[in-house]
CSV table of C-alpha atoms in Angstrom, one decimal:
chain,number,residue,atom,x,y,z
A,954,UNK,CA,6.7,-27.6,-34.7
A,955,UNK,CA,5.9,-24.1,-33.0
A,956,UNK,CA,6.6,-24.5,-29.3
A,957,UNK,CA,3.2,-24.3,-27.0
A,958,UNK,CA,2.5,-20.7,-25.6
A,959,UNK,CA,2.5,-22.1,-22.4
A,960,UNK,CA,6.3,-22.5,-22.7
A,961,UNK,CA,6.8,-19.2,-23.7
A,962,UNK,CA,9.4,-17.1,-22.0
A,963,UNK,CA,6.8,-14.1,-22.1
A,964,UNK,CA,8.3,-10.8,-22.3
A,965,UNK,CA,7.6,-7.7,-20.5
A,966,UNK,CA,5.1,-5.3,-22.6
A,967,UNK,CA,6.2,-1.5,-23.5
A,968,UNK,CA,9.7,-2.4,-23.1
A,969,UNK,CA,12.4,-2.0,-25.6
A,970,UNK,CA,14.5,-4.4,-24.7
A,971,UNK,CA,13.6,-8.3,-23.9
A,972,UNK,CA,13.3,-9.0,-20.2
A,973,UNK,CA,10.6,-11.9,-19.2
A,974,UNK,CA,7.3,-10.2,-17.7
A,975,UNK,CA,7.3,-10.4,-13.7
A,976,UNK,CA,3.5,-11.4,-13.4
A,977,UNK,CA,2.4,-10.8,-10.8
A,978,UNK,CA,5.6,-8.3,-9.7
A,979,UNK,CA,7.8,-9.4,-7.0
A,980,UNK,CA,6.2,-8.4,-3.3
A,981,UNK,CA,2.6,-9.3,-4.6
A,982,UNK,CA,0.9,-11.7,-2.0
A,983,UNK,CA,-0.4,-14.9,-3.8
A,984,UNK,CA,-3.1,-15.1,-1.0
A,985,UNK,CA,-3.8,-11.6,-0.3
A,986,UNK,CA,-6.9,-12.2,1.7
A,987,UNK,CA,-5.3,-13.8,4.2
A,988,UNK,CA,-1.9,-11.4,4.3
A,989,UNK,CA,-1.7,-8.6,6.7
A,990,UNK,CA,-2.2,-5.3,5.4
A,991,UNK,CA,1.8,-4.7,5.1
A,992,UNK,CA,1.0,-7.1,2.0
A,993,UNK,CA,-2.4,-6.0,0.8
A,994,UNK,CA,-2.8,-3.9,-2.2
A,995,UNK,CA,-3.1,-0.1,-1.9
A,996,UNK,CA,-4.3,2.3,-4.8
A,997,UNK,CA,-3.7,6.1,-4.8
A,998,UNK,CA,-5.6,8.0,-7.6
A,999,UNK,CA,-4.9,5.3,-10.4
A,1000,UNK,CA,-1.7,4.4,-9.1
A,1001,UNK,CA,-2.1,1.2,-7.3
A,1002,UNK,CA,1.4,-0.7,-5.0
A,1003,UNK,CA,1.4,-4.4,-4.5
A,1004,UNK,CA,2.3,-3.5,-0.6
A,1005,UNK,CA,3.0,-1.0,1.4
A,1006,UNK,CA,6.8,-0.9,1.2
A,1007,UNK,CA,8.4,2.4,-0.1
A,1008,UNK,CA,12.0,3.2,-0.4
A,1009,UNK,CA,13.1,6.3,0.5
A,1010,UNK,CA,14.8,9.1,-1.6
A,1011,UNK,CA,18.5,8.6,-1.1
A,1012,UNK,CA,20.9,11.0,-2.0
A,1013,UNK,CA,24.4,9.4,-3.6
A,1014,UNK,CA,26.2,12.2,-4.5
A,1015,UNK,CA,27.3,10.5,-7.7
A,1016,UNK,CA,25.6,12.3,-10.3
A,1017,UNK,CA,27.4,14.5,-13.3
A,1018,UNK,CA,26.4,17.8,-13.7
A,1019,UNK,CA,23.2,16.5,-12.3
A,1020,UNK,CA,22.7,13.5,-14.8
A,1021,UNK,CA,22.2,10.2,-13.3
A,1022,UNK,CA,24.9,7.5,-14.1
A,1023,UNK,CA,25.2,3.9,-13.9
A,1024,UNK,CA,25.7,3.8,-10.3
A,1025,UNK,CA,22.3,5.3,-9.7
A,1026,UNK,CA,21.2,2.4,-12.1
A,1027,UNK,CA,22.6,-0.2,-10.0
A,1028,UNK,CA,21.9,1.3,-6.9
A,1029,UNK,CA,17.8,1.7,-7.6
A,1030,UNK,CA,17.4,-1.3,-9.6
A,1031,UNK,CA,18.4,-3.4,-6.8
A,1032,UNK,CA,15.2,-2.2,-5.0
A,1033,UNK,CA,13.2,-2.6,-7.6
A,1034,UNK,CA,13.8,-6.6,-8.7
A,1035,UNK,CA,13.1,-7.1,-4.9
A,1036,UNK,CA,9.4,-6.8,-4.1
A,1037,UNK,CA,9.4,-3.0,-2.8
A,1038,UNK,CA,6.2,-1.8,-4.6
A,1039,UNK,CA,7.4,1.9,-4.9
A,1040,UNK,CA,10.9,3.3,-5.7
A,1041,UNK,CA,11.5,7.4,-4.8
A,1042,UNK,CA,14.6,8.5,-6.9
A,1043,UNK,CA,16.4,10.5,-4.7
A,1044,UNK,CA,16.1,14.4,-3.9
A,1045,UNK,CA,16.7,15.8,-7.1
A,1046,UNK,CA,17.1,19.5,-7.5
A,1047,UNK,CA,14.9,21.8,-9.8
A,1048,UNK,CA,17.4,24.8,-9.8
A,1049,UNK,CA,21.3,23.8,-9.9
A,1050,UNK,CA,22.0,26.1,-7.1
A,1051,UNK,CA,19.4,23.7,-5.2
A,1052,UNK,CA,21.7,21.2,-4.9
A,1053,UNK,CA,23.3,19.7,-1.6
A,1054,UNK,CA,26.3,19.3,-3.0
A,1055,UNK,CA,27.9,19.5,-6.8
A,1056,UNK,CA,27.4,15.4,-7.7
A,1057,UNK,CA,23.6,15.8,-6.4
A,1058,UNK,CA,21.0,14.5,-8.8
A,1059,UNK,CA,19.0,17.3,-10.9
A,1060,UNK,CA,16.1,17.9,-13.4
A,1061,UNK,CA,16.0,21.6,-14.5
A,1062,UNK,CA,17.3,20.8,-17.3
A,1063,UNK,CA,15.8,18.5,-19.9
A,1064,UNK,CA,19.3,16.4,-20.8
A,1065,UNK,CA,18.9,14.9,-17.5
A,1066,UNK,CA,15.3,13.4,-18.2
A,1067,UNK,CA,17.3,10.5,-20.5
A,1068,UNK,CA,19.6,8.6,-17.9
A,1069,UNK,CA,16.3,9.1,-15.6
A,1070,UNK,CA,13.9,7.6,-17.8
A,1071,UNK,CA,16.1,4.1,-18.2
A,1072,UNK,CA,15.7,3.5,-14.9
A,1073,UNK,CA,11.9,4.2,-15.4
A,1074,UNK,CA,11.8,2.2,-18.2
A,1075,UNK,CA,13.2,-0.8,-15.9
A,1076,UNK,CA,10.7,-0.4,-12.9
A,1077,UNK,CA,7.8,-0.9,-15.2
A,1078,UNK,CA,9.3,-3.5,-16.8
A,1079,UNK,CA,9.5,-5.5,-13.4
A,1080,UNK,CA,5.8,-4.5,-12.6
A,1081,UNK,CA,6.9,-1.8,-10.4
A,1082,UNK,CA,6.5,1.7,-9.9
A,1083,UNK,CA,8.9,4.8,-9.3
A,1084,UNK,CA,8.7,8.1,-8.1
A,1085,UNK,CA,11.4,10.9,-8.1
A,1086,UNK,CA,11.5,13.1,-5.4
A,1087,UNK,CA,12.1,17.3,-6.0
A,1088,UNK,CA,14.2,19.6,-4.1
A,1089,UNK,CA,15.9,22.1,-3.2
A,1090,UNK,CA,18.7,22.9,-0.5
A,1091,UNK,CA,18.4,26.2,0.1
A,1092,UNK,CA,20.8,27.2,3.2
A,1093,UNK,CA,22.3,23.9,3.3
A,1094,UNK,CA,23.4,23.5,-0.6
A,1095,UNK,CA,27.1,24.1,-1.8
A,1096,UNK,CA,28.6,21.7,0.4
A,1097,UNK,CA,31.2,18.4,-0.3
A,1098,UNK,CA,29.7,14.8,0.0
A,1099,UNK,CA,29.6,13.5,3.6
A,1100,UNK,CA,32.5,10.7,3.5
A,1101,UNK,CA,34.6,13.7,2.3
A,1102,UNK,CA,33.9,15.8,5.3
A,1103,UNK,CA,36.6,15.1,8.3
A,1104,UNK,CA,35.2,14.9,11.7
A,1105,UNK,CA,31.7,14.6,10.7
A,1106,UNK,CA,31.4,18.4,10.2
A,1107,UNK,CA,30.4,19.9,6.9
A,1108,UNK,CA,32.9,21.7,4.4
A,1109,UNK,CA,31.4,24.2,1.8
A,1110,UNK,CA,32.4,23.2,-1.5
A,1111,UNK,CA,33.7,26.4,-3.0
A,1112,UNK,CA,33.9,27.0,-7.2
A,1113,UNK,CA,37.2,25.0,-7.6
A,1114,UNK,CA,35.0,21.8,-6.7
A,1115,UNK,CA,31.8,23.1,-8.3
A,1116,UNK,CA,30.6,24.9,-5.8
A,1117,UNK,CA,28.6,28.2,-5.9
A,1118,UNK,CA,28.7,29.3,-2.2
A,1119,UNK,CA,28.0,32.8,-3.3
A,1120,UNK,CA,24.7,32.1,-4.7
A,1121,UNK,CA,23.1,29.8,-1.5
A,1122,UNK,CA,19.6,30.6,-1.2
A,1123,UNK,CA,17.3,30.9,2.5
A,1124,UNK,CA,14.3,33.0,3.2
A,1125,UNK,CA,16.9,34.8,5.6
A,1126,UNK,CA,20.2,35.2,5.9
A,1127,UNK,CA,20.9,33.1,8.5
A,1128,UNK,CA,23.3,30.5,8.2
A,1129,UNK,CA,22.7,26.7,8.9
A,1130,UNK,CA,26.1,25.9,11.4
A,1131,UNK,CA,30.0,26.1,10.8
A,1132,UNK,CA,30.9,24.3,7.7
A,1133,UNK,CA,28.2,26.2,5.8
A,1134,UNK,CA,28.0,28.7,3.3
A,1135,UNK,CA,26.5,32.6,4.4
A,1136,UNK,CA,23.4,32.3,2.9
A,1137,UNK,CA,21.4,35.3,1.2
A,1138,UNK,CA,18.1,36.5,1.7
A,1139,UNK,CA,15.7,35.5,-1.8
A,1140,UNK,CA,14.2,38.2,-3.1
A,1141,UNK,CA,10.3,37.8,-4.7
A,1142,UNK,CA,12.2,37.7,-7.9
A,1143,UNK,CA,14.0,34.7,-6.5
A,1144,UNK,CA,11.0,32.9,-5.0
A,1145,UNK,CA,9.4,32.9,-8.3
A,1146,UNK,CA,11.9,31.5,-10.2
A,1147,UNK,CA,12.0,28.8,-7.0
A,1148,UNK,CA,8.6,27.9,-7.8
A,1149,UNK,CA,8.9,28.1,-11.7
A,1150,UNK,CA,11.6,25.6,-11.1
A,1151,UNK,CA,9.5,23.0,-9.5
A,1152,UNK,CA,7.0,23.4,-12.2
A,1153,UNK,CA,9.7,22.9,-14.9
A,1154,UNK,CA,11.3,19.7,-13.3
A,1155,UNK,CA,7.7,18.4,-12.5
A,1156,UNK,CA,7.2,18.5,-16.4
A,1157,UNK,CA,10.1,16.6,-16.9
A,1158,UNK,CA,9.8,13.8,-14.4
A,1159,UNK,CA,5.8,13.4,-16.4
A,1160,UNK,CA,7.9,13.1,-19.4
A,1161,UNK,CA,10.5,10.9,-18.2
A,1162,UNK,CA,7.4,8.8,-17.2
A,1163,UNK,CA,7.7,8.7,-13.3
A,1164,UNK,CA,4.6,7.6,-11.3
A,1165,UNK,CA,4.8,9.6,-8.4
A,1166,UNK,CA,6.3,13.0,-7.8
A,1167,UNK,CA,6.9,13.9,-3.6
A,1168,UNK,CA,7.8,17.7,-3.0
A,1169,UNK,CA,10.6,17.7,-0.2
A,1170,UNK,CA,9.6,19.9,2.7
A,1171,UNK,CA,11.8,18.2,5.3
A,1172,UNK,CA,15.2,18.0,6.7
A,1173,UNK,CA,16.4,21.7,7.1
A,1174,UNK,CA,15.9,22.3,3.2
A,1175,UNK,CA,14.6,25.4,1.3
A,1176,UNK,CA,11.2,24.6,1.9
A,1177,UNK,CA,11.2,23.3,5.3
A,1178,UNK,CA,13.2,27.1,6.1
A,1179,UNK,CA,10.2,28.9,5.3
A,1180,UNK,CA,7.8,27.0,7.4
A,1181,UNK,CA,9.9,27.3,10.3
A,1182,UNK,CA,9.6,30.6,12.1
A,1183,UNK,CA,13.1,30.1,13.3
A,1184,UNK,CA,14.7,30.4,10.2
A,1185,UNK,CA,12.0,32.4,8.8
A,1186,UNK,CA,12.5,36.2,9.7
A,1187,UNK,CA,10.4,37.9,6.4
A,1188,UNK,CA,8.1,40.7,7.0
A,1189,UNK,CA,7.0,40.2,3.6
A,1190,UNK,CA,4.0,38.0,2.6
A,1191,UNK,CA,6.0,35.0,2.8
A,1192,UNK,CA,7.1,35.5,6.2
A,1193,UNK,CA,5.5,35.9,9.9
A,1194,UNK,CA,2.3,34.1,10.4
A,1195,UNK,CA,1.4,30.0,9.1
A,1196,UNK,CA,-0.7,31.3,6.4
A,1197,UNK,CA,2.7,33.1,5.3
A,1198,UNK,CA,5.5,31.1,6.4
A,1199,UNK,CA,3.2,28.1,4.1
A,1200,UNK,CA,2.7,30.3,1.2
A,1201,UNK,CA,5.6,28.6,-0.4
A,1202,UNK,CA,4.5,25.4,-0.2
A,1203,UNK,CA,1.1,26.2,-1.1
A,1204,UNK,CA,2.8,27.8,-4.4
A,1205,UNK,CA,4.7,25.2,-5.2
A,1206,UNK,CA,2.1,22.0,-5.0
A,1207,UNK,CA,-0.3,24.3,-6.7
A,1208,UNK,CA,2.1,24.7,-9.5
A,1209,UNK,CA,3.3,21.0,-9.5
A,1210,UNK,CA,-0.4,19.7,-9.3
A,1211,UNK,CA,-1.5,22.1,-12.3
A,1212,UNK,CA,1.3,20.5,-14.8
A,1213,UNK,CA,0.7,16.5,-14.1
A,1214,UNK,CA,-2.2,14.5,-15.2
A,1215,UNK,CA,-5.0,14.2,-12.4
A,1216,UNK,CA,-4.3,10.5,-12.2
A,1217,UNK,CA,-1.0,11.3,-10.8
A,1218,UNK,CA,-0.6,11.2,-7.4
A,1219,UNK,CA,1.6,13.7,-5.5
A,1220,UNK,CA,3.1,13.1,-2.2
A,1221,UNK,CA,4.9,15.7,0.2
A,1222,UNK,CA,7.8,14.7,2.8
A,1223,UNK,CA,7.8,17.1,5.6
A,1224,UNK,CA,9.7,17.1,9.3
A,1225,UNK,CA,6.9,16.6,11.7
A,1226,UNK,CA,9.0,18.7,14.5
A,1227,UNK,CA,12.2,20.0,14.2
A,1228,UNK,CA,12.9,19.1,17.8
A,1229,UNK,CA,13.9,22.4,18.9
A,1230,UNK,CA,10.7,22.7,21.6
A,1231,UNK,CA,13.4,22.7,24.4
A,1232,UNK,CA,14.5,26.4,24.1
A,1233,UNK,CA,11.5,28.4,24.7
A,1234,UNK,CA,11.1,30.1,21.1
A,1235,UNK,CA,8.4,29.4,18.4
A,1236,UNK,CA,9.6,26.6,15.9
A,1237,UNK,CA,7.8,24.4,13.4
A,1238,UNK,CA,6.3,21.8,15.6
A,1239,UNK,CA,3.7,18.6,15.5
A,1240,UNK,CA,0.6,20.7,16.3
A,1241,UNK,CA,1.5,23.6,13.1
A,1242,UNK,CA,2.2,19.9,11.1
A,1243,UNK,CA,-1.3,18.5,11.7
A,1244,UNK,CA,-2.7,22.0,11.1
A,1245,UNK,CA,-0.8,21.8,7.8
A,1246,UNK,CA,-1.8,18.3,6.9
A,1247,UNK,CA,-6.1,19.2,7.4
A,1248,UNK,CA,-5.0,21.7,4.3
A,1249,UNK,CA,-3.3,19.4,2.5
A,1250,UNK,CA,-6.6,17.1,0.8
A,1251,UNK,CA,-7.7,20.1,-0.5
A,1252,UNK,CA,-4.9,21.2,-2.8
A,1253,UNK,CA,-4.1,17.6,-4.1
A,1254,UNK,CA,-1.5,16.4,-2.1
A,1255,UNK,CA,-2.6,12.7,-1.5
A,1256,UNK,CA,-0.3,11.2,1.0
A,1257,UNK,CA,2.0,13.2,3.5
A,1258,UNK,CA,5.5,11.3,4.1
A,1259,UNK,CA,6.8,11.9,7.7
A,1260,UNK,CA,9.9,12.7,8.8
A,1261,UNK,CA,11.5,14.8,11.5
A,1262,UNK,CA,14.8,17.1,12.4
A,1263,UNK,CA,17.1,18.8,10.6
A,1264,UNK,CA,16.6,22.3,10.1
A,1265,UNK,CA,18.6,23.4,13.1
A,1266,UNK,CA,21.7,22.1,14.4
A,1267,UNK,CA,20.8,22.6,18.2
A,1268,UNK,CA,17.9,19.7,17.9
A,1269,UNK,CA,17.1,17.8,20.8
A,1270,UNK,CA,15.7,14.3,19.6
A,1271,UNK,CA,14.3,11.8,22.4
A,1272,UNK,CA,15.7,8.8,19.9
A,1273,UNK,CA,13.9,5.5,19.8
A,1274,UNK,CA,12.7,3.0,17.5
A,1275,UNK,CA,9.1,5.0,17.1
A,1276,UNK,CA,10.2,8.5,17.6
A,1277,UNK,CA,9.0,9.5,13.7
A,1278,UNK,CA,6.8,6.8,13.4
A,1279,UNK,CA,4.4,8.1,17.2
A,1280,UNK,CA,4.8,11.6,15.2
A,1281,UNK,CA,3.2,10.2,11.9
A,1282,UNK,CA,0.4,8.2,14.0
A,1283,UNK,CA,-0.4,11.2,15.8
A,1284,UNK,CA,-1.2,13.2,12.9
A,1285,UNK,CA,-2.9,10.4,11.1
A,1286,UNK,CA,-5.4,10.2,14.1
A,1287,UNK,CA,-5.9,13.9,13.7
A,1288,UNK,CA,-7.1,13.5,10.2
A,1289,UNK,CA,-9.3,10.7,11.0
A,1290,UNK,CA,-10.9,12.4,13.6
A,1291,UNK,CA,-12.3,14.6,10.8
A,1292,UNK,CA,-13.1,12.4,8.1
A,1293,UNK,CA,-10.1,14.0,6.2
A,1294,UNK,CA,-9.0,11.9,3.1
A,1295,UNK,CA,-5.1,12.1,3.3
A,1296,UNK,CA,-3.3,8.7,3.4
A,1297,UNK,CA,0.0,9.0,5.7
A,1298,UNK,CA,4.1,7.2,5.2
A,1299,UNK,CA,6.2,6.4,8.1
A,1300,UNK,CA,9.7,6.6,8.0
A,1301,UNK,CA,13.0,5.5,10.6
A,1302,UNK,CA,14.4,2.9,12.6
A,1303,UNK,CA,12.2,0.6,10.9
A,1304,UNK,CA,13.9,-2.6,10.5
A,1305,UNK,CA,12.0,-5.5,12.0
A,1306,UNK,CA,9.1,-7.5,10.1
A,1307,UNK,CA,6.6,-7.3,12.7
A,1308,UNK,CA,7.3,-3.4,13.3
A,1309,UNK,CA,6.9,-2.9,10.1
A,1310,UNK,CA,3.4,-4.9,10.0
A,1311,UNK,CA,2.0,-3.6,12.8
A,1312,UNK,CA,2.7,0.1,11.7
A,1313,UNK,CA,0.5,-0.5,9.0
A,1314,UNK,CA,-1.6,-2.9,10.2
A,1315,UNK,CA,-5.7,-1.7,9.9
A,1316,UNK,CA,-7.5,-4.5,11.7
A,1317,UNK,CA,-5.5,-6.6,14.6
A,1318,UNK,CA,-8.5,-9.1,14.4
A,1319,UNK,CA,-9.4,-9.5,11.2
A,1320,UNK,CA,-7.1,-11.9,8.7
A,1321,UNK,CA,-3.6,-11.4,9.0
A,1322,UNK,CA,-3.7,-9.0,11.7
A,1323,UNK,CA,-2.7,-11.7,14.5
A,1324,UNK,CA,0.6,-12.4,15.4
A,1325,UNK,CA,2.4,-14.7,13.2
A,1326,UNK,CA,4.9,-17.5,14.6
A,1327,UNK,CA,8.4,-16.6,15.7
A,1328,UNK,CA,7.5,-12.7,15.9
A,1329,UNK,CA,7.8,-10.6,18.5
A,1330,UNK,CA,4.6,-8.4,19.9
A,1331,UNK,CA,5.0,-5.0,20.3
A,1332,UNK,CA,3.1,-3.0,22.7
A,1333,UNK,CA,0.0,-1.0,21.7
A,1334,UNK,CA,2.0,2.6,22.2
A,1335,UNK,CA,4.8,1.1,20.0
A,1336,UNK,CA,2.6,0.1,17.1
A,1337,UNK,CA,-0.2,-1.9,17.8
A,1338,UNK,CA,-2.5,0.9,16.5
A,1339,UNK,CA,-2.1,1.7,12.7
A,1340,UNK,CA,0.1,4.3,12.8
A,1341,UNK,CA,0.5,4.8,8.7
A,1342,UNK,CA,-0.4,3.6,5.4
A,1343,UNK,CA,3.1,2.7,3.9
A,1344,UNK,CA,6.5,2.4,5.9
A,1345,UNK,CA,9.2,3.9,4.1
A,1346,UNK,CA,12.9,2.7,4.2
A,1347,UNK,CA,16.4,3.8,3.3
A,1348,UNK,CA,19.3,2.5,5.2
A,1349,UNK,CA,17.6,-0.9,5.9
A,1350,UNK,CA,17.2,-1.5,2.5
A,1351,UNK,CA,20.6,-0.6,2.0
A,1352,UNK,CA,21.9,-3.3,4.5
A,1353,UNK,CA,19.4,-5.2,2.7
A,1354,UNK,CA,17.5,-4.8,-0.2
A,1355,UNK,CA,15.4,-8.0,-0.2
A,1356,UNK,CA,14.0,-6.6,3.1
A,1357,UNK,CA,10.4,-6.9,1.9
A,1358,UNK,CA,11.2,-11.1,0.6
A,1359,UNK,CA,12.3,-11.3,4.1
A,1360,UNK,CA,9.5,-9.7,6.0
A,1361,UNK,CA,7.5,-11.9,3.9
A,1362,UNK,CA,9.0,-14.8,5.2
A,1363,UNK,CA,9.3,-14.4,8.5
A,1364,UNK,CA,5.2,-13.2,8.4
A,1365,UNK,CA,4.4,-16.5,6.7
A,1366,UNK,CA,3.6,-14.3,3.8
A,1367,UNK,CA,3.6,-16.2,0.2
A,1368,UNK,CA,5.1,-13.6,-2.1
A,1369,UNK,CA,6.1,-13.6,-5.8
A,1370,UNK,CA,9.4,-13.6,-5.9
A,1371,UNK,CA,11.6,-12.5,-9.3
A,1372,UNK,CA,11.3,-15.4,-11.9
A,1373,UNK,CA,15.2,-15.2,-12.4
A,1374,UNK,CA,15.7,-15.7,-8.1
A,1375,UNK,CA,13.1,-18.2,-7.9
A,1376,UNK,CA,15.8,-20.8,-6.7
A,1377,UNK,CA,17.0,-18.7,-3.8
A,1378,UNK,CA,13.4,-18.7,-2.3
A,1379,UNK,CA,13.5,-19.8,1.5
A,1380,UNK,CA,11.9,-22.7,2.2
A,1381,UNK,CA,8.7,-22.8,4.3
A,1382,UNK,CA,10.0,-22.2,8.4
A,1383,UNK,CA,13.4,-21.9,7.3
A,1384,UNK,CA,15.1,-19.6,10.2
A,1385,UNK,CA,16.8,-16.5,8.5
């Protein structure tokens, strides 16, 4: 007799490979109405996330030649079984020579879409949804992985490792600190091909089936270079003023936007301040980031990913647990104020449940939004107000990728949790 349906082991759809269908996918409230907003639904073009938890881009410095092995596998799938509703492969370089170091992830060339498609293939299989992030280095590419450096300073990685620290690109030739390669000065010819490059690999990561691409503008990198007007000395049109110092930018989400379908949405990681107001010269600061972010609706950028630091190594940060997630709230209010459609990610220290739900929360009276037992209130400054749409995480998640089952429990949050871990679930007021 043919077993009922009902005891069916259903299996995932589109997938070439049997794995039973996670339905709904792991991190989905089961009573959404009354879950905070860390746990309500939120939908970006056609894209919609279960909740708002992102993980970051994460750079291993494992890959080969660029290609993605079965450590990156391992690494991402972890987050992915685990209830995060949106997994960002890690800063992936559209020119080899935009690589942080030689074992950095790539996509300029199409033999690396395959190893990056299995893990795609394995997000959607779980419900979930993945994003790749593009890069590139610029001043601070052509250097050794970090546990390889001694003393915490950087080494340049030189062509008997790899390396190409003859060929490190910057919009001036101004070197990043000791431990760095001399940088040279791009020519137009260069900038073009910079820009052709995102283009390319934003082709590839559409074919290799991602659901989000972010542009990285953050962290001292190519692009955050040219914003900034200290490492920015051109007297051409890319140079000098915001209209040029941005032109980059502007060139390159034009050219990703125009080569992904429309329902795909396209996010952009900046630093918010590079925390060099202290010395008395212009620098790319909060006030030229909210000016940038008002531009950013109108060009098709739909959510605006905030970080901070790292393009100078004199920086002066005020660290505490809000110090990025005050600069994302502030620039959020900003667009607000003027009905500007752009939704906004915050990103650091973020490793408590009722920080994370209060960064996120949208109505502190409605359902959900009160406190829950056994968490701690946070002052309004620290939180209180929303401050972002989606928190993003990296080493948290790395100290512990079940970070959103936890959250979940510790909110009194009913979650789905992965069929095959349904054993592990916590009971109800379990202390963890």
């Amino acid at each position: 007799m043919a077993p009922s349906a009902s005891l069916e082991n259903v299996p995932a759809a589109n997938t070439p490979y049997f794995t039973p269908a996670q339905d709904p996918p792991a991190g989905t409230a089961l009573h959404p109405e009354s879950a905070p907003t860390l746990f309500q639904p939120l939908k970006i073009r056609d894209l919609t996330l279960q909740n708002r938890f992102v993980v970051s881009p994460m750079c291993q410095y494992s890959a080969d030649d660029g290609h993605h092995t079965d450590w990156h596998f391992a690494h991402l799938a972890q987050y992915v079984i685990r209830g995060n509703a949106l997994t960002i492969v890690e800063a992936s370089s559209v020119l080899a020579n935009g690589r942080i170091t030689p074992e950095d992830s790539g996509l300029w060339k199409d033999s690396q879409i395959k190893p990056l498609k299995r893990i795609v293939t394995f997000a959607h299989s779980q419900g979930q949804k993945i994003g790749i992030q593009l890069a590139h280095a610029g001043r601070k590419a052509s250097t050794v992985a970090p546990w390889i450096r001694t003393g915490g300073n950087s080494a340049v990685a030189g062509p008997d490792l790899g390396g190409w620290p003859d060929n490190v690109w910057a919009p001036s030739a101004i070197k990043f600190a000791d431990g760095f390669a001399e940088p040279r000065e791009m020519s137009l010819a260069d900038i073009q091909e910079l820009v052709q490059g995102f283009k390319d690999s934003a082709v590839r990561a559409v074919k290799a089936g991602f659901d989000v691409i972010e542009i990285h503008g953050a962290h001292g990198y190519l692009i955050t270079e040219f914003l900034s007007p200290l490492t920015n000395k051109r007297t051409d049109k890319y140079g000098g003023s915001f209209e040029n110092r941005t032109r980059l930018l502007f060139e390159t989400i034009e050219a990703v936007r125009s080569v992904i379908p429309k329902s795909m949405p396209l996010f952009l990681r900046i630093s918010a301040t590079e925390w060099m107001e202290w010395n008395g010269e212009p620098s790319w600061t909060l006030d030229e980031s909210i000016r940038l972010a008002k531009l950013l609706p109108a060009v098709g950028v739909d959510l605006l990913d905030v970080s901070s630091g790292g393009n100078n190594a004199q920086q002066k940060i005020n660290l505490h647990p809000y110090y990025q997630v005050n600069l994302a709230g502030e620039i959020r209010d900003e667009l607000k104020k003027e009905g500007l459609d752009l939704l906004i990610g915050a990103v650091g220290l973020i490793t408590e449940a009722e920080m994370a739900r209060s960064i996120v929360q949208e109505n502190s009276n409605g359902n959900g939004g009160g406190s829950h037992p056994g968490t701690i209130e946070i002052e309004q400054e620290n939180g209180q107000k929303t401050q972002a749409d989606v928190v993003l995480m990296a080493r948290q998640l790395l100290r512990e990728p079940e970070f959103p089952l936890r959250v979940a429990h510790q909110l009194n949050v009913d979650v789905a949790w992965p069929n095959q871990y349904h054993r592990a679930e916590w009971r109800k007021g379990q202390k963890i």
